[in-house]
Every structure is written in C-alpha cells, then in structure tokens.
mmCIF file of C-alpha atoms and ligand atoms in Angstrom:
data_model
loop_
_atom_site.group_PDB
_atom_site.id
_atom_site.type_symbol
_atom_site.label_atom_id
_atom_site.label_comp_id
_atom_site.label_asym_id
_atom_site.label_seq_id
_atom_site.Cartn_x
_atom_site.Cartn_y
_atom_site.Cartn_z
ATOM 1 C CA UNK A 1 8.099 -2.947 14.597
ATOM 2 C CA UNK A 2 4.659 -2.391 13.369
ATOM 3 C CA UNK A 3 3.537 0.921 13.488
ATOM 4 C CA UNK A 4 0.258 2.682 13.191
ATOM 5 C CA UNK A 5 -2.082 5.839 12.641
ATOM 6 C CA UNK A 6 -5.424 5.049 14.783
ATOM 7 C CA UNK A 7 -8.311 6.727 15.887
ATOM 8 C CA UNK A 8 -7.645 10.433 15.814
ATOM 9 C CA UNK A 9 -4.396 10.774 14.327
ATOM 10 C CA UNK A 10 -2.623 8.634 16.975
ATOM 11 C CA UNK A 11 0.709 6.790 16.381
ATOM 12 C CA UNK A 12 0.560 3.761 17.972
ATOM 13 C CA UNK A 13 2.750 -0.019 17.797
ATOM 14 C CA UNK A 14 0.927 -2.788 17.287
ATOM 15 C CA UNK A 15 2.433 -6.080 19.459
ATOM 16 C CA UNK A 16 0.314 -8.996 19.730
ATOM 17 C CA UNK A 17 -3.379 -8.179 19.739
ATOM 18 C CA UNK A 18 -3.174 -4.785 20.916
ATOM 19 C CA UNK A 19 -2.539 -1.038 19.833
ATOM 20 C CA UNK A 20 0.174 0.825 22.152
ATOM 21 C CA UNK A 21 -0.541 4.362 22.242
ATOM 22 C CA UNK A 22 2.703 5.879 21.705
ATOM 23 C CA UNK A 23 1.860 9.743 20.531
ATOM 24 C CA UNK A 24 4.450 11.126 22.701
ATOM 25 C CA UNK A 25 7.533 9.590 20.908
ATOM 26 C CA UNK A 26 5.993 12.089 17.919
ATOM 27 C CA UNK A 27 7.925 15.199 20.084
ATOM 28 C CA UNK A 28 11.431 13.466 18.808
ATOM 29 C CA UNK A 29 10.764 14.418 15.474
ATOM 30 C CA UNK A 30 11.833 18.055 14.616
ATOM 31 C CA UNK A 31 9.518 20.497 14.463
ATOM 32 C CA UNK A 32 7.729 20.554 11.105
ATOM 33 C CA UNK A 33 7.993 24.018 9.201
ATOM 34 C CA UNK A 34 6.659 25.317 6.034
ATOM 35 C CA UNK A 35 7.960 24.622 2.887
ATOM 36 C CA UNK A 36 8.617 21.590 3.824
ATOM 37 C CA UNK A 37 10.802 19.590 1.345
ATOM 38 C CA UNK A 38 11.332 16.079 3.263
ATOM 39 C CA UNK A 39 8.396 14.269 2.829
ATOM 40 C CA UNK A 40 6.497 12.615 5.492
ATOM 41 C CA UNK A 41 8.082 13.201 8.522
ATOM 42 C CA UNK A 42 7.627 10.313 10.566
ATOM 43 C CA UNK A 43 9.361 8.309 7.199
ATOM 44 C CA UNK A 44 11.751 10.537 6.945
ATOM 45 C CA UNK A 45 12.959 10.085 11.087
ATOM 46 C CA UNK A 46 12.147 6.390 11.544
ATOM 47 C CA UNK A 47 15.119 5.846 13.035
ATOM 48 C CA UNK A 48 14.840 8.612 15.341
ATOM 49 C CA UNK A 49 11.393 7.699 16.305
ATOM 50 C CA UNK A 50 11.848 4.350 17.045
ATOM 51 C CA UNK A 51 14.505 5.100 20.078
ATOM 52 C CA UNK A 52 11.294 7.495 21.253
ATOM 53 C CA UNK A 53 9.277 4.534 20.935
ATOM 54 C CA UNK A 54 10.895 2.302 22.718
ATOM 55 C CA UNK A 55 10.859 4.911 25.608
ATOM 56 C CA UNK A 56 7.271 5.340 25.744
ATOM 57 C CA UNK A 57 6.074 1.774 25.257
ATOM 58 C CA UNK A 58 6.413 0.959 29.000
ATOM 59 C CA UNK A 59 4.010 3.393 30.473
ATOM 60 C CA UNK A 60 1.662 3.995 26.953
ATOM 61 C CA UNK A 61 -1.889 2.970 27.225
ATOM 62 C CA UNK A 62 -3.249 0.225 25.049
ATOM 63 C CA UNK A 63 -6.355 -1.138 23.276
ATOM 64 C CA UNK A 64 -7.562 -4.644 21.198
ATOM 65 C CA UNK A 65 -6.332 -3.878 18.075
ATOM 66 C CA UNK A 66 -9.958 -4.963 16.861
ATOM 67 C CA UNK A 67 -11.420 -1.800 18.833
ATOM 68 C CA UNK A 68 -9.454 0.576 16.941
ATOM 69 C CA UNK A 69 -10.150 2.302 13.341
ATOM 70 C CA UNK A 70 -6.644 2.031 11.891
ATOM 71 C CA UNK A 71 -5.834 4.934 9.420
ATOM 72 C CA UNK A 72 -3.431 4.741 6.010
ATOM 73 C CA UNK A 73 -0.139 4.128 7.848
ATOM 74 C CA UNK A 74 1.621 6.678 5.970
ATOM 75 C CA UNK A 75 0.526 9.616 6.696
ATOM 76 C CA UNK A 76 1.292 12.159 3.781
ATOM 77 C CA UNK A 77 2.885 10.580 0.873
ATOM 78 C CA UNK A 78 3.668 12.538 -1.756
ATOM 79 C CA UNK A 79 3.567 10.249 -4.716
ATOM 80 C CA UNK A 80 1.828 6.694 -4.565
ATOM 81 C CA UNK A 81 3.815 5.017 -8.088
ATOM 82 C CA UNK A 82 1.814 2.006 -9.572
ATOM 83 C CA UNK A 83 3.217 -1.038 -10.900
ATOM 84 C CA UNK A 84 0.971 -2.217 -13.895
ATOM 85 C CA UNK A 85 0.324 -6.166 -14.640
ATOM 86 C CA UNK A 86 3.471 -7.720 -12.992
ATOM 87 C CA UNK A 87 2.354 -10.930 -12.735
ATOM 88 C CA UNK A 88 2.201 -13.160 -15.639
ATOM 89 C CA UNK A 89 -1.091 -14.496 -14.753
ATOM 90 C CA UNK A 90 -2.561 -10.935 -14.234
ATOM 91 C CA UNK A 91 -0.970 -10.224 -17.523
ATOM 92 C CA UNK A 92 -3.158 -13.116 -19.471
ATOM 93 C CA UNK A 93 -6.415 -12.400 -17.539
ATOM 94 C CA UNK A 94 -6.224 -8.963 -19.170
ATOM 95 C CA UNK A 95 -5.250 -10.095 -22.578
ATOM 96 C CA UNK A 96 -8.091 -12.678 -22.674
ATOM 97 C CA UNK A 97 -11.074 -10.288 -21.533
ATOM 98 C CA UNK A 98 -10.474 -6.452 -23.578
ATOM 99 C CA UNK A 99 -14.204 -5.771 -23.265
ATOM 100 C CA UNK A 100 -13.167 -5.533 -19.304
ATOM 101 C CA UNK A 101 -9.267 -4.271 -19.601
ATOM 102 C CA UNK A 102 -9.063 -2.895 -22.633
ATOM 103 C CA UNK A 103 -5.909 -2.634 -25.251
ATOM 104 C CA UNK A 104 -4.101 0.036 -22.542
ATOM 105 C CA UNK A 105 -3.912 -2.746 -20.190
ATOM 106 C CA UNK A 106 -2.171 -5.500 -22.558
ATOM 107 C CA UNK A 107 1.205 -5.998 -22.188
ATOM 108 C CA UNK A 108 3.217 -6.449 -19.037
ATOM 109 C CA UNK A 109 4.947 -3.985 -16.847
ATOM 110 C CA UNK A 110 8.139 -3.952 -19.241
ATOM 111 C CA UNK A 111 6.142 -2.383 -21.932
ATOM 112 C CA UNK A 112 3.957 -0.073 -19.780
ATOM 113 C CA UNK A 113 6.485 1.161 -17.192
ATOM 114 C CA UNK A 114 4.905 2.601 -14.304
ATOM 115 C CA UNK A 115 2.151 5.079 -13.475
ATOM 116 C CA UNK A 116 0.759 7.704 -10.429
ATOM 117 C CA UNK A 117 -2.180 7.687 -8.356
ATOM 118 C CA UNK A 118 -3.143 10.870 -6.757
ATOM 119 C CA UNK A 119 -1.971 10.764 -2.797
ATOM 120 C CA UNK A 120 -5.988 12.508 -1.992
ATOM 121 C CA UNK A 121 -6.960 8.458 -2.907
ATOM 122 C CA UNK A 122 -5.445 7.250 0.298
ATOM 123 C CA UNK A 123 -7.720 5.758 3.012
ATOM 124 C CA UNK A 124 -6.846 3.181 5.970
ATOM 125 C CA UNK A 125 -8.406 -0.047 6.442
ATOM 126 C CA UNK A 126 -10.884 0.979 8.931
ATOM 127 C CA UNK A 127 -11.889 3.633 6.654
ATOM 128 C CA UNK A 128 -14.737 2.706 3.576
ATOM 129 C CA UNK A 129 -13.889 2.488 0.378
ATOM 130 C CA UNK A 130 -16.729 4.565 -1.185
ATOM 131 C CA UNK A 131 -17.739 4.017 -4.621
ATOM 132 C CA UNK A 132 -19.093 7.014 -6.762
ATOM 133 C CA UNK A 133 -19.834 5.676 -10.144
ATOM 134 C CA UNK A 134 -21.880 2.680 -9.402
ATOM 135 C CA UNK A 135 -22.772 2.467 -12.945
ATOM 136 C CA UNK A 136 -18.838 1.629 -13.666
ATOM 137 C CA UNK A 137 -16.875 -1.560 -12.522
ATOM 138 C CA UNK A 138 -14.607 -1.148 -9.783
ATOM 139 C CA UNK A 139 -11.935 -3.868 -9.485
ATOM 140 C CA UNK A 140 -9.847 -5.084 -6.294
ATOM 141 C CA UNK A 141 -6.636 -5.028 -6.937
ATOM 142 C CA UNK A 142 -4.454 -6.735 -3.628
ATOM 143 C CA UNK A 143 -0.330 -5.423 -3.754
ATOM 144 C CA UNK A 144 2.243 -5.654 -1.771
ATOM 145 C CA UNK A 145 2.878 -2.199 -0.949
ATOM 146 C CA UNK A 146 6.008 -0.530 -0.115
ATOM 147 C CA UNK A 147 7.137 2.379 1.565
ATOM 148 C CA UNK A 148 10.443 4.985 0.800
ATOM 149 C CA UNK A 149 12.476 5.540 4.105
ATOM 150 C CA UNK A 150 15.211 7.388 2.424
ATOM 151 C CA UNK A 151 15.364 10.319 -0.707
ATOM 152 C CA UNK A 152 16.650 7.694 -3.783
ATOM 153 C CA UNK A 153 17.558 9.112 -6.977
ATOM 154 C CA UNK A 154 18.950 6.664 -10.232
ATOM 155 C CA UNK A 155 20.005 3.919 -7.306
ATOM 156 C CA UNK A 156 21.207 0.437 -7.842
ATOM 157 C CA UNK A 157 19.419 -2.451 -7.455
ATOM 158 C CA UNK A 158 21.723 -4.026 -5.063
ATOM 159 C CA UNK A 159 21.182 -1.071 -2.696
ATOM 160 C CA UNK A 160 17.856 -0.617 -3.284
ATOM 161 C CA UNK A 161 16.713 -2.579 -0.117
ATOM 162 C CA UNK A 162 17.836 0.288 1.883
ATOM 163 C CA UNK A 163 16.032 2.766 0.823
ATOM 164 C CA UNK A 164 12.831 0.773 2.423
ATOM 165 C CA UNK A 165 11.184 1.853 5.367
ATOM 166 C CA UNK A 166 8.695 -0.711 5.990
ATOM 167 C CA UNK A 167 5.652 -2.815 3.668
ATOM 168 C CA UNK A 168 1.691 -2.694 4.182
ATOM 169 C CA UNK A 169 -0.817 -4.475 2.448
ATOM 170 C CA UNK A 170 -2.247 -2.420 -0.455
ATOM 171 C CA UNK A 171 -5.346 -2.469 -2.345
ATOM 172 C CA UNK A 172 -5.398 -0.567 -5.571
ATOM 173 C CA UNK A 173 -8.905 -0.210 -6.270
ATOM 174 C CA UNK A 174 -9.756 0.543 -9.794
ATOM 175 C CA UNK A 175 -12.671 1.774 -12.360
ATOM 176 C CA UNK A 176 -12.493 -0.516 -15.276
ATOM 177 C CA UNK A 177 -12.625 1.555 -18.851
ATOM 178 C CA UNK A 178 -10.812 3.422 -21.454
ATOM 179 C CA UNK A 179 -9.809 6.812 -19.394
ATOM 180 C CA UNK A 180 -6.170 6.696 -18.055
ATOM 181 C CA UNK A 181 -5.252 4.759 -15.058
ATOM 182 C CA UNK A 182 -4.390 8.391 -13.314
ATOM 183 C CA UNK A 183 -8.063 8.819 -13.259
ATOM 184 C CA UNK A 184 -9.743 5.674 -13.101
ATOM 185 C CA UNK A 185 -7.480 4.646 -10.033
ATOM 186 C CA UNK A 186 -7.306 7.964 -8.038
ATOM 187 C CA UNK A 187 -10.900 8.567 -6.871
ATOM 188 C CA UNK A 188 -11.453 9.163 -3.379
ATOM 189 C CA UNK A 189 -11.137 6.042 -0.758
ATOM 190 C CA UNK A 190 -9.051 4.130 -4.441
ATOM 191 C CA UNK A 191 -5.904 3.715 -2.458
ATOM 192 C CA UNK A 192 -6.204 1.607 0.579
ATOM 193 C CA UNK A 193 -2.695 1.084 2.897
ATOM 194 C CA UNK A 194 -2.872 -1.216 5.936
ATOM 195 C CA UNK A 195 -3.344 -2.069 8.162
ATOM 196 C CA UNK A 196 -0.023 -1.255 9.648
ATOM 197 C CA UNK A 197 3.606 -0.810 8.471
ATOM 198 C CA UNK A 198 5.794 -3.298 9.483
ATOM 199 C CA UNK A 199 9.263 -2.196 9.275
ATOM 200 C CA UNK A 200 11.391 -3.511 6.952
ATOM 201 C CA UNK A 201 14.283 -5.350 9.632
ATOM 202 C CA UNK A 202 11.284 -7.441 10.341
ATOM 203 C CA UNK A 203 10.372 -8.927 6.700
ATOM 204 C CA UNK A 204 13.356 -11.180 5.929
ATOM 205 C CA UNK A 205 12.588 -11.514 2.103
ATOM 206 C CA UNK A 206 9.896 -9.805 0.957
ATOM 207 C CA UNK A 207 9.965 -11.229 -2.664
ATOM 208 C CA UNK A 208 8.759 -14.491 -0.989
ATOM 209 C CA UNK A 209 5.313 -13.718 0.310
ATOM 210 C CA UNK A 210 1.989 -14.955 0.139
ATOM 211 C CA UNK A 211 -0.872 -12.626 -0.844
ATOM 212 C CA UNK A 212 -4.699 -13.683 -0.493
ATOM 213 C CA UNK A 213 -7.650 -11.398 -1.047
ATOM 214 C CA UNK A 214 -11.128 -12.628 -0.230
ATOM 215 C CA UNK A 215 -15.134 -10.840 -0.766
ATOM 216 C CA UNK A 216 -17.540 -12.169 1.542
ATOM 217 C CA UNK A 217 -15.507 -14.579 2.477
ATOM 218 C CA UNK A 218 -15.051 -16.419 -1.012
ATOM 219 C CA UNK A 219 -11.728 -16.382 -2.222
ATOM 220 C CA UNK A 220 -10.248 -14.366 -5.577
ATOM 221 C CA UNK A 221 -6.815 -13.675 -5.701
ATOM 222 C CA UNK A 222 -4.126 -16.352 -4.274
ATOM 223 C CA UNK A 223 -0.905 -16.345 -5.440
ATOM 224 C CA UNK A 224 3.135 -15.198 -4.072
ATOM 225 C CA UNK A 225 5.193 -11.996 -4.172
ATOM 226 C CA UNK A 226 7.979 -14.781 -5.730
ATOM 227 C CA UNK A 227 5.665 -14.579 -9.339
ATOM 228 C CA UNK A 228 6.471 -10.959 -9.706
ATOM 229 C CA UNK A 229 7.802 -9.967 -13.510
ATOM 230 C CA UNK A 230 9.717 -7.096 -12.421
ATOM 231 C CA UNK A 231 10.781 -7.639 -9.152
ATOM 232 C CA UNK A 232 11.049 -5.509 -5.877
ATOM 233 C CA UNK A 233 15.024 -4.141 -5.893
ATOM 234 C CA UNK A 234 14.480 -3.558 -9.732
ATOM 235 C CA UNK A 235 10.730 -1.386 -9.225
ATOM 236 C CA UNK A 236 13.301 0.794 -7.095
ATOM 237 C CA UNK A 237 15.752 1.149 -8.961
ATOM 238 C CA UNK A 238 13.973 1.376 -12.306
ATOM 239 C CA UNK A 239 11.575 4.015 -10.442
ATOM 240 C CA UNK A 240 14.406 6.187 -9.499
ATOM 241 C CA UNK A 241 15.126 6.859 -12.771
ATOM 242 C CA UNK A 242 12.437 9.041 -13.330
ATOM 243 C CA UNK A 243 11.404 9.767 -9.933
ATOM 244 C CA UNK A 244 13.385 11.373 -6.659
ATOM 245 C CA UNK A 245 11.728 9.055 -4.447
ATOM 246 C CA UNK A 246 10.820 10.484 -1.195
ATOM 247 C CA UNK A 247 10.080 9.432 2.615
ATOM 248 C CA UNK A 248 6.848 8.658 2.461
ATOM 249 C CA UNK A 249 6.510 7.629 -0.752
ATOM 250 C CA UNK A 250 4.457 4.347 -1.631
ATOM 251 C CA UNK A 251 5.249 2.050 -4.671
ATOM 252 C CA UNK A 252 2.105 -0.949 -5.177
ATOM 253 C CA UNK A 253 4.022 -3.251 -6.501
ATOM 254 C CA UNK A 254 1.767 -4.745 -8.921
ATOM 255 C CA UNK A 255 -1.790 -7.314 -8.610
ATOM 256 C CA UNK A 256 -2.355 -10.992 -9.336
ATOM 257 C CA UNK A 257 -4.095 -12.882 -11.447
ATOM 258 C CA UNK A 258 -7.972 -13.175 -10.014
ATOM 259 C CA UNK A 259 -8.418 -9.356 -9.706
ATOM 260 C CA UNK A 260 -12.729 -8.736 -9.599
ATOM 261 C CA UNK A 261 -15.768 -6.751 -8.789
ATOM 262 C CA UNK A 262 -17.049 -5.250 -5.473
ATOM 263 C CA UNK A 263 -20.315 -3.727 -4.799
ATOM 264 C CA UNK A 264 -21.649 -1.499 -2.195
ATOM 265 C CA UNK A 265 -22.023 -4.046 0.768
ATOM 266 C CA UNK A 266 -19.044 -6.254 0.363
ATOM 267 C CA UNK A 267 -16.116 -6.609 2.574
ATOM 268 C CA UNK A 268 -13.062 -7.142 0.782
ATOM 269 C CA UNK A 269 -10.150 -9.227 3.414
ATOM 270 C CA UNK A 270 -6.683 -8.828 2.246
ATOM 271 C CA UNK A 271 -3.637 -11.425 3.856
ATOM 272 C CA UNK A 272 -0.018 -10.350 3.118
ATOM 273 C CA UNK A 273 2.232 -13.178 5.198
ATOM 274 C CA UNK A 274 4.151 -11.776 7.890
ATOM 275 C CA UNK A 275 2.067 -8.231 7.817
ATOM 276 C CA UNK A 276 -0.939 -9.500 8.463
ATOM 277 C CA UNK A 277 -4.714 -9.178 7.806
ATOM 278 C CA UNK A 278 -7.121 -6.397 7.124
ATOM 279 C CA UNK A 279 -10.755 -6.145 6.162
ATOM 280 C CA UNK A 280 -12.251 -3.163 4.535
ATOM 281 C CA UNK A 281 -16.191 -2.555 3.682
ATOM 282 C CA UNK A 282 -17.975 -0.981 0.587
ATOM 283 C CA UNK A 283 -20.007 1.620 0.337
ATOM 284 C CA UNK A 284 -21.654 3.504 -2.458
ATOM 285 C CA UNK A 285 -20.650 7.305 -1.745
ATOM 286 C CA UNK A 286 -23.858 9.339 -0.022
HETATM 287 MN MN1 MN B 301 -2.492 -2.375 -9.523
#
C-alpha cells in the first residue's frame, strides 16, 4: 500500500495515477492524548489503519496524483537518524575534494557512526526546499529512506526487518562546511520524504534498489541500494543500540557517490525503484 499526506493534512492511498481520499479510516486510530509517548500515530497503528482503509477505498473520492501537493509522509517523527558516507564511492568523492567535505566527512560510516537531523527540517515533495544561506553550498543528497513501524531497542539484525513500516525516497539536503552535520543538515525544508510510503510487504528486497537523482534534467547520482557499506538490517540494529527507535521514526540510509549543488531555480527529480518518482523545486527563502 502506498500511503499519503496531501493537500490539507489528508491521508490518502495512492493506486495507479491517482490519490484516494481516505481521511475517514483516520477515526480507527485511538484518540490521541497528551503526553503522548508512542510516536506518530498513524506508524504506530498501521495495521489497524489499513483494515480502515480498505473500508473506505470503495466510496473515497479521488484525484491525478499530479494535481495534488503531497506532504512528508510521516507525519511527526520524532528523530530523523542519518547514515554518513555508506557508499564506497561517496566515501572517495569526499576524501578526494576536503576544500568541499572537509576532514569530518572522511572516513566511512564504520568510523563515524551515525548522526540526527532535527524533525522541524521535514518537508514533502510538493513542498520547496528553501535555501537561506545562498552564500553557502547546499548539496543533494538522494537516500533510501526508511521508516520505524514498531518501538526497537538493542534488536537483532535478523529481526530487524520487522520493525519496518514502509520506505520513501529521501533527500538529505546539506550546507557544505566545517559546523556539525546537526546544523548544517537541519535547516528548514533540509529533510525532504516522498513522495509516498510504500509499505514494507510491498518492497521484496529493499537492499536491491536502484536510486537516480537528476537537476534540470541532467543526471548526478546513479547507483544501487546493493553498494551500501553498512547495510539496511545492520543500520537497525546498530541504531538500536543507542537509540529506542520509535513509530515514526526515519533512518536515511546513507547517499551515493555524485552528490552536488542546487541553486534557487532548480528542480531536483529523485527515482527510488519500486517507490517511485518525485520532483521537488528550489527556492532561495523570502
Ligand atoms: Mn546523507
């Protein structure tokens, strides 16, 4: 199932080319109440929700999915965990050019562990990514990004798999320089999730997965989930370590090689096989 937040804060399943309306499954979930301690909601009850769904798809209204302005999929994480240089090819890029990446970012993922971006950096596709310090280089980043169906804590990596709710495409924009990636990779619009969350029943191996990211059209990063250093069941695992992962939660999983500049007035087109396709503009913020 692909599932959606569109236009103004509606759920919605994606089939084919259109956008089901499906709101009303929402009143399955249990009635949110303050504090609440089980992160996102609709994560945390995807089960529940998808019986609801199912009910309401025959009668829901529907629209071209290119009429709609899709929103982050997920709707409050409460953590978004990044997965520094975890391709070996993304790992030499940075080595070769430190006047771009600097020392922090040499190394591979096995030296540098992992790292947060603030969950205020989280935008949908349809949504601008807005840059604020033109003077600085902002960098594309495409991910495979996952999403935390289930609380884990110090799990295995042979059960980590179940503790998936569903993958998006990611983007995890970044300002190039010497601050710490917490900063530099948190502003506003940074985090891009999208353009839908397919569940994870329907993505049969997702360590075998094609990526492609394209600017105007011109191609920069092309490569396969497969060339991952640390792979996906082991980012879970290894995460849970240190982190009660949540419902909700997101993990990026880590960039390519051919990661580049963007400018106000580019479109940036990220391809994840079997999630799809998603285009996002940029924008200098006004
Ligand atoms: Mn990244």
């Amino acid at each position: 199932m692909k599932i959606c937040w569109f236009n103004n804060d509606l759920l919605g399943v994606v089939e084919q080319d259109r956008v089901y309306d499906v709101s009303v499954a929402l009143q399955a979930l249990p009635a949110p109440s303050y504090p609440n301690r089980s992160g996102d909601l609709v994560m945390a009850h995807l089960d529940l929700l998808r019986d609801a769904i199912q009910q309401a798809l025959p009668t829901a209204e529907s629209y071209a999915v290119d009429s709609v302005q899709f929103l982050s999929p997920v709707a409050n994480p409460g953590k978004i965990i990044g997965v520094p240089v975890n391709y070996q090819k993304h790992v030499e890029e940075a080595a070769a050019d430190l006047a771009t990446f600097t020392q922090r970012e040499t190394g591979s993922v096995l030296e540098q562990g992992f790292f947060l971006k603030a969950a205020s950096s989280l935008i949908g596709c349809s949504q601008t990514i807005n840059i604020s310090m033109p003077e600085r280089l902002t960098h594309h980043e495409i991910e495979l990004g996952l999403v935390i169906g289930k609380t884990a804590k110090n799990v295995t990596e042979e059960e980590a798999f179940s503790y998936v709710a569903g993958y998006a495409i990611a983007l995890d924009m970044t300002v190039r320089g010497a601050e710490d990636r917490s900063l530099r990779k948190s502003l506003d619009t940074y985090s891009v999730l999208g353009p839908w969350l397919v569940t994870a029943d329907e993505i049969a191996n997702p360590q075998q997965l094609d990526l492609r990211l394209q600017v105007n059209g011109q191609d920069r990063q092309v490569a396969n989930t497969a060339e991952m250093i640390v792979y996906i069941a082991e980012q879970i695992a290894w995460a849970s370590k240190f982190y009660t992962l949540e419902p909700g939660d997101i993990i990026m999983t880590g960039t390519c090689e051919g990661v580049g500049p963007v400018v106000a007035g580019d479109v940036i087109r990220a391809e994840i096989e079997a999630i799809g396709t998603m285009e996002v503009r940029v924008l200098n913020e006004v």
